[in-house]
Coordinates of C-alpha atoms in Angstrom, one line a residue:
X10 CA 0.0 0.0 0.0
X11 CA 1.3 3.5 -0.8
X12 CA 2.2 6.1 1.8
X13 CA -0.6 8.3 0.6
X14 CA -3.1 5.4 0.9
X15 CA -1.9 4.8 4.4
X16 CA -2.3 8.4 5.3
X17 CA -5.8 8.6 3.9
X18 CA -6.8 5.4 5.7
X19 CA -5.5 6.9 9.0
X20 CA -7.1 10.3 8.5
X21 CA -10.8 9.9 7.5
X22 CA -12.6 13.2 7.1
X23 CA -16.1 12.1 8.2
X24 CA -15.7 13.7 11.6
X25 CA -13.3 16.5 11.0
X26 CA -13.9 19.4 13.5
X27 CA -12.2 22.6 14.3
X28 CA -12.7 25.5 16.8
X29 CA -12.9 29.0 15.2
X30 CA -13.5 32.5 16.3
X31 CA -15.9 34.4 14.1
X32 CA -16.4 37.7 15.9
X33 CA -15.1 39.7 18.8
X34 CA -18.7 40.0 20.0
X35 CA -18.5 36.6 21.7
X36 CA -16.5 37.1 24.8
X37 CA -16.7 35.1 28.0
X38 CA -16.8 36.5 31.5
X39 CA -13.0 36.3 31.6
X40 CA -12.8 38.5 28.5
X41 CA -11.5 35.8 26.3
X42 CA -13.0 35.2 22.8
X43 CA -15.3 32.2 22.7
X44 CA -14.9 29.7 19.9
X45 CA -17.4 27.9 17.8
X46 CA -16.8 24.2 17.1
X47 CA -17.5 23.4 13.4
X48 CA -17.6 20.2 11.5
X49 CA -16.7 19.6 7.9
X50 CA -19.4 18.8 5.3
X51 CA -19.4 16.4 2.5
X52 CA -19.8 17.1 -1.2
X53 CA -23.3 15.4 -0.9
X54 CA -24.2 17.8 1.9
X55 CA -23.3 20.9 -0.2
X56 CA -25.1 19.5 -3.2
X57 CA -28.2 19.0 -1.1
X58 CA -28.1 22.6 0.3
X59 CA -27.6 24.0 -3.2
X60 CA -30.5 21.9 -4.6
X61 CA -32.9 23.0 -1.9
X62 CA -32.0 26.7 -2.4
X63 CA -32.7 26.6 -6.2
X64 CA -36.0 28.2 -7.3
X65 CA -37.4 28.9 -10.7
X66 CA -38.3 32.5 -11.0
X67 CA -42.0 32.5 -12.0
X68 CA -41.7 36.0 -13.4
X69 CA -38.8 35.0 -15.7
X70 CA -39.9 34.2 -19.3
X71 CA -37.0 31.7 -19.7
X72 CA -37.7 30.1 -16.4
X73 CA -34.4 31.2 -15.0
X74 CA -33.2 29.4 -11.9
X75 CA -32.2 31.5 -9.0
X76 CA -30.3 30.4 -5.9
X77 CA -30.9 31.7 -2.4
X78 CA -27.3 32.0 -1.2
X79 CA -28.5 33.0 2.3
X80 CA -30.5 29.8 2.6
X81 CA -27.3 27.8 1.7
X82 CA -25.3 29.7 4.3
X83 CA -27.9 29.1 7.0
X84 CA -28.2 25.4 6.2
X85 CA -24.4 25.0 6.3
X86 CA -24.2 26.8 9.7
X87 CA -27.2 25.0 11.3
X88 CA -26.0 21.5 10.2
X89 CA -22.3 21.8 10.6
X90 CA -21.9 23.8 13.8
X91 CA -21.3 21.4 16.7
X92 CA -21.1 24.0 19.5
X93 CA -23.4 25.8 19.9
X94 CA -26.1 23.5 18.7
X95 CA -28.5 25.6 16.6
X96 CA -30.9 22.7 16.6
X97 CA -31.3 22.6 20.4
X98 CA -35.1 22.5 21.0
X99 CA -34.9 24.1 24.5
X100 CA -32.9 27.1 23.1
X101 CA -35.2 27.5 20.2
X102 CA -38.2 27.5 22.5
X103 CA -36.6 29.7 25.1
X104 CA -36.2 32.5 22.6
X105 CA -39.7 32.1 21.2
X106 CA -38.6 30.7 17.8
X107 CA -40.3 28.1 15.8
X108 CA -37.3 26.4 14.1
X109 CA -33.5 26.4 13.8
X110 CA -33.5 29.0 11.0
X111 CA -35.4 31.5 13.2
X112 CA -33.2 30.8 16.2
X113 CA -30.0 31.3 14.1
X114 CA -31.2 34.6 12.9
X115 CA -32.2 35.7 16.4
X116 CA -28.7 34.9 17.9
X117 CA -26.3 35.7 15.1
X118 CA -25.8 38.8 13.0
X119 CA -26.0 38.3 9.2
X120 CA -22.3 38.8 8.8
X121 CA -21.6 36.3 11.6
X122 CA -23.7 33.7 9.8
X123 CA -21.7 34.3 6.6
X124 CA -18.4 34.1 8.5
X125 CA -19.3 30.9 10.1
X126 CA -20.4 29.5 6.8
X127 CA -17.1 30.5 5.2
X128 CA -15.2 28.8 8.0
X129 CA -17.2 25.6 7.5
X130 CA -16.6 25.7 3.8
X131 CA -12.9 26.3 4.3
X132 CA -12.4 23.2 6.5
X133 CA -14.5 21.2 4.0
X134 CA -11.9 21.9 1.3
X135 CA -13.8 24.5 -0.6
X136 CA -11.2 27.0 -1.8
X137 CA -13.6 29.0 -4.0
X138 CA -15.5 32.0 -2.6
X139 CA -19.2 31.6 -2.1
X140 CA -20.2 33.4 -5.3
X141 CA -18.1 30.9 -7.3
X142 CA -19.9 28.0 -5.5
X143 CA -23.3 29.6 -6.4
X144 CA -22.2 29.9 -10.1
X145 CA -21.0 26.3 -10.0
X146 CA -24.4 25.2 -8.7
X147 CA -26.2 27.0 -11.5
X148 CA -24.3 25.2 -14.2

């Protein structure tokens, strides 16, 4: 077996996690920045998020497909952030939200959602920027 094969067999990516700082807004009582724990996503995960975010514009004569990039970012963050858990039912209920999407928007600023999404994409091996990913999904 090759050295590369041995490396791959010893380093599966199905549970790859990392701690990241996304904003100086998140500081603990000790003044230190708090970190989010994120998990890498698979190509199938990304394809699923892109597919769910595609909509045919009913006003378009040529039935042009539009992609909601915000919906993709939110799906990435909700499904690939380990800590905090944006799917936690008690937290969702506590803040009077109905679902993870509403909770996410209640606790993070729009730019923080995008930054967290970018970090998840980075550890998942996506070296393109988000607009390039959206363009790729359209084709």
